[in-house]
Amino acid sequence: MTSLSSFARKAGATLGLALAMGLVAFIVFGPLTNLAIWAFAEQWFYPNQWPTRWGFEFWGRVFRPRAGAWESLWNSVSIAAATVGLSMALSIPAGYALARLALPARSFIMLIFLLPQAFPSLPIFVNIAAIFYGLGLNGTLFGVVLVHSLPGLVYAVWIATASFSAVDRSMEEAARNLGAGPLRTFRDITLPQAFPGLMAASIFVFLDSIDEFTGTYFVGAPDISTLPILMFNASMGGNYQIAAITALILLIPSVGFMLVIERFLKADVLSRIGR
């Protein structure tokens, strides 16, 4: 009797775990499966539960010269790369100063970099668009890069600060004792140790920029078209196949870079974020 009840408990636990894993898999992979179906569906009309014709016709439409996908892809990648460059150029000295110097109101300074994430993005970008219009930055790549750098600095500064905080200072002291100057110590000792965290911060900024829609829409459109803008226009026009194909294209760098982040972002860096 005891063995029977123990078997029933184990079976119930196994069944519960299987149901939970199935639910998680459905939540994660269900939308991705729907995207994949739409990407290869050439005909799919109600009340059919599955497409009546499959093929690559809409892939050809997306990548034909007049469709604008290549231009949007180039804009997305170039804007994201420029956003990474600007964000890291600001965050490396800021992160080093926040990690090493006894700055007054350090916690308040760190909090300031979080403020863009504390408010809804729509009113922020609407007001930025009004300011940029007066400065002549609307509809320019530089204006879009500036807008993308606003949320990108949140990742860049916080992770850069944690990366420099995790650097072994005894190695820096040993280099200084051997005659290395401050700049050489930073270049040869500090920066290589902080590099994995800085690389992870760069990837976060890149992914945030390449997926950014709201800021690009209010500051760049209609002069600047990116893949999220192309996907939005396609979905609003009922071109679900083109929207699904664009979403899958955006998904490729996200998945690939997330695997890279897992390698670079170590536990010692994560434990110091926010300190």
PDB file of C-alpha atoms in Angstrom:
ATOM      1  CA  MET A   1       0.000   0.000   0.000  1.00  0.00           C
ATOM      2  CA  THR A   2       2.845   2.336   0.907  1.00  0.00           C
ATOM      3  CA  SER A   3       4.704   1.575  -2.329  1.00  0.00           C
ATOM      4  CA  LEU A   4       1.514   2.195  -4.315  1.00  0.00           C
ATOM      5  CA  SER A   5       0.977   5.610  -2.738  1.00  0.00           C
ATOM      6  CA  SER A   6       4.661   6.475  -3.260  1.00  0.00           C
ATOM      7  CA  PHE A   7       4.353   5.486  -6.927  1.00  0.00           C
ATOM      8  CA  ALA A   8       1.214   7.620  -7.258  1.00  0.00           C
ATOM      9  CA  ARG A   9       3.014  10.647  -5.757  1.00  0.00           C
ATOM     10  CA  LYS A  10       5.985  10.223  -8.095  1.00  0.00           C
ATOM     11  CA  ALA A  11       3.699   9.797 -11.081  1.00  0.00           C
ATOM     12  CA  GLY A  12       1.744  12.894 -10.087  1.00  0.00           C
ATOM     13  CA  ALA A  13       4.940  14.907  -9.671  1.00  0.00           C
ATOM     14  CA  THR A  14       6.255  13.728 -13.035  1.00  0.00           C
ATOM     15  CA  LEU A  15       2.953  14.533 -14.721  1.00  0.00           C
ATOM     16  CA  GLY A  16       2.874  17.998 -13.127  1.00  0.00           C
ATOM     17  CA  LEU A  17       6.448  18.698 -14.251  1.00  0.00           C
ATOM     18  CA  ALA A  18       5.649  17.538 -17.782  1.00  0.00           C
ATOM     19  CA  LEU A  19       2.565  19.759 -17.936  1.00  0.00           C
ATOM     20  CA  ALA A  20       4.530  22.759 -16.637  1.00  0.00           C
ATOM     21  CA  MET A  21       7.307  22.201 -19.186  1.00  0.00           C
ATOM     22  CA  GLY A  22       4.731  21.783 -21.941  1.00  0.00           C
ATOM     23  CA  LEU A  23       3.051  25.056 -20.937  1.00  0.00           C
ATOM     24  CA  VAL A  24       6.382  26.912 -20.923  1.00  0.00           C
ATOM     25  CA  ALA A  25       7.289  25.431 -24.317  1.00  0.00           C
ATOM     26  CA  PHE A  26       3.913  26.511 -25.712  1.00  0.00           C
ATOM     27  CA  ILE A  27       4.340  30.071 -24.392  1.00  0.00           C
ATOM     28  CA  VAL A  28       7.881  30.343 -25.797  1.00  0.00           C
ATOM     29  CA  PHE A  29       7.645  28.410 -29.052  1.00  0.00           C
ATOM     30  CA  GLY A  30       3.965  28.962 -29.890  1.00  0.00           C
ATOM     31  CA  PRO A  31       4.426  32.522 -31.247  1.00  0.00           C
ATOM     32  CA  LEU A  32       7.643  31.472 -33.025  1.00  0.00           C
ATOM     33  CA  THR A  33       5.823  28.590 -34.706  1.00  0.00           C
ATOM     34  CA  ASN A  34       3.060  30.932 -35.820  1.00  0.00           C
ATOM     35  CA  LEU A  35       5.683  33.285 -37.313  1.00  0.00           C
ATOM     36  CA  ALA A  36       7.310  30.414 -39.174  1.00  0.00           C
ATOM     37  CA  ILE A  37       3.940  29.274 -40.584  1.00  0.00           C
ATOM     38  CA  TRP A  38       3.077  32.779 -41.801  1.00  0.00           C
ATOM     39  CA  ALA A  39       6.549  33.212 -43.313  1.00  0.00           C
ATOM     40  CA  PHE A  40       6.022  30.260 -45.678  1.00  0.00           C
ATOM     41  CA  ALA A  41       2.249  30.508 -46.189  1.00  0.00           C
ATOM     42  CA  GLU A  42       1.321  31.730 -49.659  1.00  0.00           C
ATOM     43  CA  GLN A  43      -2.433  31.197 -49.228  1.00  0.00           C
ATOM     44  CA  TRP A  44      -4.237  31.007 -45.896  1.00  0.00           C
ATOM     45  CA  PHE A  45      -7.869  31.979 -45.708  1.00  0.00           C
ATOM     46  CA  TYR A  46     -10.596  31.458 -43.136  1.00  0.00           C
ATOM     47  CA  PRO A  47     -11.919  28.887 -42.170  1.00  0.00           C
ATOM     48  CA  ASN A  48      -8.862  26.773 -43.088  1.00  0.00           C
ATOM     49  CA  GLN A  49      -6.824  25.849 -40.024  1.00  0.00           C
ATOM     50  CA  TRP A  50      -3.624  25.527 -42.087  1.00  0.00           C
ATOM     51  CA  PRO A  51      -2.307  27.296 -45.180  1.00  0.00           C
ATOM     52  CA  THR A  52      -3.553  25.839 -48.437  1.00  0.00           C
ATOM     53  CA  ARG A  53      -0.349  26.705 -50.279  1.00  0.00           C
ATOM     54  CA  TRP A  54       3.241  26.911 -49.088  1.00  0.00           C
ATOM     55  CA  GLY A  55       6.285  28.456 -50.724  1.00  0.00           C
ATOM     56  CA  PHE A  56       8.922  31.174 -50.856  1.00  0.00           C
ATOM     57  CA  GLU A  57       7.001  33.723 -52.916  1.00  0.00           C
ATOM     58  CA  PHE A  58       6.865  36.339 -50.156  1.00  0.00           C
ATOM     59  CA  TRP A  59      10.567  35.864 -49.345  1.00  0.00           C
ATOM     60  CA  GLY A  60      11.269  36.936 -52.907  1.00  0.00           C
ATOM     61  CA  ARG A  61       8.979  39.937 -52.473  1.00  0.00           C
ATOM     62  CA  VAL A  62      10.730  41.018 -49.285  1.00  0.00           C
ATOM     63  CA  PHE A  63      14.209  40.966 -50.804  1.00  0.00           C
ATOM     64  CA  ARG A  64      13.473  42.398 -54.226  1.00  0.00           C
ATOM     65  CA  PRO A  65      15.232  45.761 -54.761  1.00  0.00           C
ATOM     66  CA  ARG A  66      12.092  47.914 -54.675  1.00  0.00           C
ATOM     67  CA  ALA A  67      10.757  46.379 -51.449  1.00  0.00           C
ATOM     68  CA  GLY A  68      13.188  48.341 -49.280  1.00  0.00           C
ATOM     69  CA  ALA A  69      14.219  45.410 -47.077  1.00  0.00           C
ATOM     70  CA  TRP A  70      17.920  45.686 -47.938  1.00  0.00           C
ATOM     71  CA  GLU A  71      17.926  49.411 -47.200  1.00  0.00           C
ATOM     72  CA  SER A  72      16.038  48.837 -43.942  1.00  0.00           C
ATOM     73  CA  LEU A  73      18.450  46.073 -42.952  1.00  0.00           C
ATOM     74  CA  TRP A  74      21.455  48.285 -43.707  1.00  0.00           C
ATOM     75  CA  ASN A  75      19.929  51.169 -41.727  1.00  0.00           C
ATOM     76  CA  SER A  76      19.157  48.911 -38.769  1.00  0.00           C
ATOM     77  CA  VAL A  77      22.666  47.460 -38.607  1.00  0.00           C
ATOM     78  CA  SER A  78      24.484  50.760 -39.187  1.00  0.00           C
ATOM     79  CA  ILE A  79      22.345  52.618 -36.633  1.00  0.00           C
ATOM     80  CA  ALA A  80      22.843  49.835 -34.076  1.00  0.00           C
ATOM     81  CA  ALA A  81      26.626  49.843 -34.664  1.00  0.00           C
ATOM     82  CA  ALA A  82      26.799  53.629 -34.310  1.00  0.00           C
ATOM     83  CA  THR A  83      24.663  53.446 -31.163  1.00  0.00           C
ATOM     84  CA  VAL A  84      27.073  50.908 -29.677  1.00  0.00           C
ATOM     85  CA  GLY A  85      30.031  53.154 -30.504  1.00  0.00           C
ATOM     86  CA  LEU A  86      28.456  56.254 -28.958  1.00  0.00           C
ATOM     87  CA  SER A  87      27.118  54.427 -25.886  1.00  0.00           C
ATOM     88  CA  MET A  88      30.413  52.685 -25.130  1.00  0.00           C
ATOM     89  CA  ALA A  89      32.428  55.880 -25.713  1.00  0.00           C
ATOM     90  CA  LEU A  90      30.363  57.488 -22.967  1.00  0.00           C
ATOM     91  CA  SER A  91      29.932  54.479 -20.669  1.00  0.00           C
ATOM     92  CA  ILE A  92      33.565  53.319 -20.419  1.00  0.00           C
ATOM     93  CA  PRO A  93      34.866  56.514 -18.762  1.00  0.00           C
ATOM     94  CA  ALA A  94      31.611  56.895 -16.823  1.00  0.00           C
ATOM     95  CA  GLY A  95      31.698  53.279 -15.634  1.00  0.00           C
ATOM     96  CA  TYR A  96      35.354  53.538 -14.610  1.00  0.00           C
ATOM     97  CA  ALA A  97      34.696  56.741 -12.669  1.00  0.00           C
ATOM     98  CA  LEU A  98      31.636  55.297 -10.931  1.00  0.00           C
ATOM     99  CA  ALA A  99      33.512  52.110 -10.050  1.00  0.00           C
ATOM    100  CA  ARG A 100      36.771  53.643  -8.820  1.00  0.00           C
ATOM    101  CA  LEU A 101      36.272  57.242  -7.734  1.00  0.00           C
ATOM    102  CA  ALA A 102      34.624  58.410  -4.525  1.00  0.00           C
ATOM    103  CA  LEU A 103      32.030  60.481  -6.332  1.00  0.00           C
ATOM    104  CA  PRO A 104      29.482  62.459  -4.332  1.00  0.00           C
ATOM    105  CA  ALA A 105      25.888  61.284  -4.863  1.00  0.00           C
ATOM    106  CA  ARG A 106      27.115  58.179  -6.704  1.00  0.00           C
ATOM    107  CA  SER A 107      23.854  56.321  -6.119  1.00  0.00           C
ATOM    108  CA  PHE A 108      21.891  59.278  -7.471  1.00  0.00           C
ATOM    109  CA  ILE A 109      24.056  59.369 -10.606  1.00  0.00           C
ATOM    110  CA  MET A 110      23.439  55.655 -11.167  1.00  0.00           C
ATOM    111  CA  LEU A 111      19.720  56.264 -10.689  1.00  0.00           C
ATOM    112  CA  ILE A 112      19.712  58.986 -13.340  1.00  0.00           C
ATOM    113  CA  PHE A 113      20.778  56.457 -15.966  1.00  0.00           C
ATOM    114  CA  LEU A 114      17.725  54.360 -15.066  1.00  0.00           C
ATOM    115  CA  LEU A 115      15.232  57.195 -15.488  1.00  0.00           C
ATOM    116  CA  PRO A 116      14.597  56.566 -19.221  1.00  0.00           C
ATOM    117  CA  GLN A 117      13.312  53.104 -18.277  1.00  0.00           C
ATOM    118  CA  ALA A 118      11.196  54.400 -15.402  1.00  0.00           C
ATOM    119  CA  PHE A 119       8.705  56.252 -17.608  1.00  0.00           C
ATOM    120  CA  PRO A 120       6.615  55.181 -20.613  1.00  0.00           C
ATOM    121  CA  SER A 121       8.700  55.516 -23.758  1.00  0.00           C
ATOM    122  CA  LEU A 122       5.949  57.059 -25.896  1.00  0.00           C
ATOM    123  CA  PRO A 123       5.719  60.508 -24.197  1.00  0.00           C
ATOM    124  CA  ILE A 124       9.522  60.627 -23.874  1.00  0.00           C
ATOM    125  CA  PHE A 125      10.095  60.039 -27.577  1.00  0.00           C
ATOM    126  CA  VAL A 126       7.287  62.429 -28.572  1.00  0.00           C
ATOM    127  CA  ASN A 127       8.942  65.235 -26.610  1.00  0.00           C
ATOM    128  CA  ILE A 128      12.377  64.324 -27.963  1.00  0.00           C
ATOM    129  CA  ALA A 129      10.949  64.429 -31.498  1.00  0.00           C
ATOM    130  CA  ALA A 130       9.623  67.953 -30.863  1.00  0.00           C
ATOM    131  CA  ILE A 131      13.044  69.091 -29.622  1.00  0.00           C
ATOM    132  CA  PHE A 132      14.873  67.392 -32.493  1.00  0.00           C
ATOM    133  CA  TYR A 133      12.523  69.013 -35.000  1.00  0.00           C
ATOM    134  CA  GLY A 134      13.653  72.417 -33.793  1.00  0.00           C
ATOM    135  CA  LEU A 135      17.295  71.336 -34.065  1.00  0.00           C
ATOM    136  CA  GLY A 136      16.884  69.860 -37.538  1.00  0.00           C
ATOM    137  CA  LEU A 137      17.673  66.305 -36.375  1.00  0.00           C
ATOM    138  CA  ASN A 138      14.357  64.727 -37.381  1.00  0.00           C
ATOM    139  CA  GLY A 139      14.694  62.352 -40.304  1.00  0.00           C
ATOM    140  CA  THR A 140      18.481  61.983 -39.883  1.00  0.00           C
ATOM    141  CA  LEU A 141      20.562  58.942 -39.008  1.00  0.00           C
ATOM    142  CA  PHE A 142      22.377  60.929 -36.328  1.00  0.00           C
ATOM    143  CA  GLY A 143      19.091  61.861 -34.662  1.00  0.00           C
ATOM    144  CA  VAL A 144      17.984  58.220 -34.604  1.00  0.00           C
ATOM    145  CA  VAL A 145      21.356  57.166 -33.148  1.00  0.00           C
ATOM    146  CA  LEU A 146      20.973  59.748 -30.365  1.00  0.00           C
ATOM    147  CA  VAL A 147      17.479  58.454 -29.553  1.00  0.00           C
ATOM    148  CA  HIS A 148      18.667  54.833 -29.505  1.00  0.00           C
ATOM    149  CA  SER A 149      21.575  55.763 -27.222  1.00  0.00           C
ATOM    150  CA  LEU A 150      19.171  56.984 -24.537  1.00  0.00           C
ATOM    151  CA  PRO A 151      17.997  53.502 -23.429  1.00  0.00           C
ATOM    152  CA  GLY A 152      21.315  51.967 -24.517  1.00  0.00           C
ATOM    153  CA  LEU A 153      23.218  53.928 -21.880  1.00  0.00           C
ATOM    154  CA  VAL A 154      21.218  52.157 -19.172  1.00  0.00           C
ATOM    155  CA  TYR A 155      22.778  48.800 -20.094  1.00  0.00           C
ATOM    156  CA  ALA A 156      26.160  50.254 -21.000  1.00  0.00           C
ATOM    157  CA  VAL A 157      26.810  52.321 -17.869  1.00  0.00           C
ATOM    158  CA  TRP A 158      25.505  49.816 -15.334  1.00  0.00           C
ATOM    159  CA  ILE A 159      27.328  46.833 -16.836  1.00  0.00           C
ATOM    160  CA  ALA A 160      30.517  48.854 -17.427  1.00  0.00           C
ATOM    161  CA  THR A 161      30.484  49.977 -13.791  1.00  0.00           C
ATOM    162  CA  ALA A 162      30.086  46.369 -12.641  1.00  0.00           C
ATOM    163  CA  SER A 163      32.861  45.228 -15.011  1.00  0.00           C
ATOM    164  CA  PHE A 164      35.391  47.728 -13.683  1.00  0.00           C
ATOM    165  CA  SER A 165      34.351  46.951 -10.095  1.00  0.00           C
ATOM    166  CA  ALA A 166      35.138  43.256 -10.693  1.00  0.00           C
ATOM    167  CA  VAL A 167      38.703  43.948 -11.907  1.00  0.00           C
ATOM    168  CA  ASP A 168      41.442  42.554  -9.641  1.00  0.00           C
ATOM    169  CA  ARG A 169      43.117  45.669  -8.252  1.00  0.00           C
ATOM    170  CA  SER A 170      46.138  43.750  -6.991  1.00  0.00           C
ATOM    171  CA  MET A 171      47.205  43.185 -10.599  1.00  0.00           C
ATOM    172  CA  GLU A 172      46.925  46.897 -11.259  1.00  0.00           C
ATOM    173  CA  GLU A 173      49.014  47.652  -8.187  1.00  0.00           C
ATOM    174  CA  ALA A 174      51.635  45.119  -9.307  1.00  0.00           C
ATOM    175  CA  ALA A 175      51.836  46.766 -12.728  1.00  0.00           C
ATOM    176  CA  ARG A 176      52.263  50.202 -11.145  1.00  0.00           C
ATOM    177  CA  ASN A 177      55.006  48.845  -8.861  1.00  0.00           C
ATOM    178  CA  LEU A 178      56.835  47.544 -11.934  1.00  0.00           C
ATOM    179  CA  GLY A 179      56.844  51.009 -13.461  1.00  0.00           C
ATOM    180  CA  ALA A 180      53.748  51.059 -15.647  1.00  0.00           C
ATOM    181  CA  GLY A 181      51.993  54.394 -15.866  1.00  0.00           C
ATOM    182  CA  PRO A 182      48.254  54.918 -15.340  1.00  0.00           C
ATOM    183  CA  LEU A 183      47.395  54.772 -19.041  1.00  0.00           C
ATOM    184  CA  ARG A 184      49.464  51.644 -19.690  1.00  0.00           C
ATOM    185  CA  THR A 185      48.025  49.956 -16.605  1.00  0.00           C
ATOM    186  CA  PHE A 186      44.526  50.724 -17.834  1.00  0.00           C
ATOM    187  CA  ARG A 187      45.304  49.515 -21.352  1.00  0.00           C
ATOM    188  CA  ASP A 188      47.172  46.314 -20.456  1.00  0.00           C
ATOM    189  CA  ILE A 189      45.605  45.277 -17.139  1.00  0.00           C
ATOM    190  CA  THR A 190      42.264  46.951 -16.420  1.00  0.00           C
ATOM    191  CA  LEU A 191      40.687  46.980 -19.876  1.00  0.00           C
ATOM    192  CA  PRO A 192      41.423  43.306 -20.749  1.00  0.00           C
ATOM    193  CA  GLN A 193      39.863  42.153 -17.459  1.00  0.00           C
ATOM    194  CA  ALA A 194      36.785  44.338 -17.979  1.00  0.00           C
ATOM    195  CA  PHE A 195      36.502  43.406 -21.665  1.00  0.00           C
ATOM    196  CA  PRO A 196      34.032  40.490 -21.273  1.00  0.00           C
ATOM    197  CA  GLY A 197      31.561  42.694 -19.419  1.00  0.00           C
ATOM    198  CA  LEU A 198      32.043  45.560 -21.871  1.00  0.00           C
ATOM    199  CA  MET A 199      31.452  43.165 -24.760  1.00  0.00           C
ATOM    200  CA  ALA A 200      28.232  41.966 -23.130  1.00  0.00           C
ATOM    201  CA  ALA A 201      27.134  45.588 -22.640  1.00  0.00           C
ATOM    202  CA  SER A 202      27.838  46.290 -26.328  1.00  0.00           C
ATOM    203  CA  ILE A 203      25.693  43.337 -27.371  1.00  0.00           C
ATOM    204  CA  PHE A 204      22.807  44.470 -25.144  1.00  0.00           C
ATOM    205  CA  VAL A 205      22.975  47.956 -26.669  1.00  0.00           C
ATOM    206  CA  PHE A 206      23.118  46.519 -30.200  1.00  0.00           C
ATOM    207  CA  LEU A 207      20.083  44.278 -29.650  1.00  0.00           C
ATOM    208  CA  ASP A 208      18.103  47.064 -27.993  1.00  0.00           C
ATOM    209  CA  SER A 209      18.893  49.392 -30.897  1.00  0.00           C
ATOM    210  CA  ILE A 210      18.153  46.956 -33.714  1.00  0.00           C
ATOM    211  CA  ASP A 211      14.734  46.169 -32.176  1.00  0.00           C
ATOM    212  CA  GLU A 212      13.840  49.785 -31.318  1.00  0.00           C
ATOM    213  CA  PHE A 213      10.645  50.972 -32.961  1.00  0.00           C
ATOM    214  CA  THR A 214       9.075  53.869 -31.054  1.00  0.00           C
ATOM    215  CA  GLY A 215      12.075  56.206 -31.097  1.00  0.00           C
ATOM    216  CA  THR A 216      12.794  55.461 -34.755  1.00  0.00           C
ATOM    217  CA  TYR A 217       9.157  56.032 -35.689  1.00  0.00           C
ATOM    218  CA  PHE A 218       8.875  59.475 -34.097  1.00  0.00           C
ATOM    219  CA  VAL A 219      12.356  60.763 -34.937  1.00  0.00           C
ATOM    220  CA  GLY A 220      13.311  58.970 -38.150  1.00  0.00           C
ATOM    221  CA  ALA A 221      10.134  58.114 -40.082  1.00  0.00           C
ATOM    222  CA  PRO A 222       9.383  58.469 -42.934  1.00  0.00           C
ATOM    223  CA  ASP A 223      12.912  59.376 -44.041  1.00  0.00           C
ATOM    224  CA  ILE A 224      14.652  56.587 -42.096  1.00  0.00           C
ATOM    225  CA  SER A 225      13.290  53.047 -42.472  1.00  0.00           C
ATOM    226  CA  THR A 226      14.505  50.174 -40.309  1.00  0.00           C
ATOM    227  CA  LEU A 227      13.370  46.560 -40.058  1.00  0.00           C
ATOM    228  CA  PRO A 228      10.971  47.246 -37.140  1.00  0.00           C
ATOM    229  CA  ILE A 229       9.430  50.109 -39.156  1.00  0.00           C
ATOM    230  CA  LEU A 230       9.116  47.803 -42.173  1.00  0.00           C
ATOM    231  CA  MET A 231       7.490  45.113 -40.028  1.00  0.00           C
ATOM    232  CA  PHE A 232       5.029  47.624 -38.547  1.00  0.00           C
ATOM    233  CA  ASN A 233       4.017  48.980 -41.950  1.00  0.00           C
ATOM    234  CA  ALA A 234       3.554  45.451 -43.311  1.00  0.00           C
ATOM    235  CA  SER A 235       1.408  44.321 -40.384  1.00  0.00           C
ATOM    236  CA  MET A 236      -0.740  47.488 -40.515  1.00  0.00           C
ATOM    237  CA  GLY A 237      -1.289  46.856 -44.224  1.00  0.00           C
ATOM    238  CA  GLY A 238      -2.368  43.249 -43.635  1.00  0.00           C
ATOM    239  CA  ASN A 239       0.794  41.803 -45.203  1.00  0.00           C
ATOM    240  CA  TYR A 240       1.288  39.252 -42.445  1.00  0.00           C
ATOM    241  CA  GLN A 241       3.716  37.115 -44.444  1.00  0.00           C
ATOM    242  CA  ILE A 242       6.093  40.032 -44.946  1.00  0.00           C
ATOM    243  CA  ALA A 243       5.737  41.042 -41.287  1.00  0.00           C
ATOM    244  CA  ALA A 244       6.511  37.474 -40.180  1.00  0.00           C
ATOM    245  CA  ILE A 245       9.577  37.246 -42.443  1.00  0.00           C
ATOM    246  CA  THR A 246      10.887  40.557 -41.085  1.00  0.00           C
ATOM    247  CA  ALA A 247      10.320  39.369 -37.515  1.00  0.00           C
ATOM    248  CA  LEU A 248      12.279  36.175 -38.194  1.00  0.00           C
ATOM    249  CA  ILE A 249      15.154  38.226 -39.643  1.00  0.00           C
ATOM    250  CA  LEU A 250      15.205  40.330 -36.451  1.00  0.00           C
ATOM    251  CA  LEU A 251      15.143  37.163 -34.362  1.00  0.00           C
ATOM    252  CA  ILE A 252      18.396  35.776 -35.809  1.00  0.00           C
ATOM    253  CA  PRO A 253      20.820  38.303 -34.233  1.00  0.00           C
ATOM    254  CA  SER A 254      18.855  38.279 -30.972  1.00  0.00           C
ATOM    255  CA  VAL A 255      19.244  34.519 -30.486  1.00  0.00           C
ATOM    256  CA  GLY A 256      22.838  34.463 -31.699  1.00  0.00           C
ATOM    257  CA  PHE A 257      24.013  37.337 -29.528  1.00  0.00           C
ATOM    258  CA  MET A 258      22.209  36.011 -26.458  1.00  0.00           C
ATOM    259  CA  LEU A 259      24.350  32.881 -26.698  1.00  0.00           C
ATOM    260  CA  VAL A 260      27.428  35.114 -26.854  1.00  0.00           C
ATOM    261  CA  ILE A 261      26.259  37.140 -23.841  1.00  0.00           C
ATOM    262  CA  GLU A 262      25.976  33.945 -21.793  1.00  0.00           C
ATOM    263  CA  ARG A 263      29.662  33.339 -22.466  1.00  0.00           C
ATOM    264  CA  PHE A 264      30.914  36.855 -21.711  1.00  0.00           C
ATOM    265  CA  LEU A 265      28.743  37.964 -18.780  1.00  0.00           C
ATOM    266  CA  LYS A 266      30.287  36.182 -15.805  1.00  0.00           C
ATOM    267  CA  ALA A 267      28.872  35.725 -12.316  1.00  0.00           C
ATOM    268  CA  ASP A 268      31.380  38.101 -10.696  1.00  0.00           C
ATOM    269  CA  VAL A 269      30.243  40.892 -13.002  1.00  0.00           C
ATOM    270  CA  LEU A 270      26.547  40.158 -12.488  1.00  0.00           C
ATOM    271  CA  SER A 271      26.986  40.177  -8.701  1.00  0.00           C
ATOM    272  CA  ARG A 272      28.309  43.752  -8.828  1.00  0.00           C
ATOM    273  CA  ILE A 273      25.614  45.318 -11.015  1.00  0.00           C
ATOM    274  CA  GLY A 274      23.991  48.130  -9.049  1.00  0.00           C
ATOM    275  CA  ARG A 275      26.679  48.261  -6.352  1.00  0.00           C
TER     276      ARG A 275
END
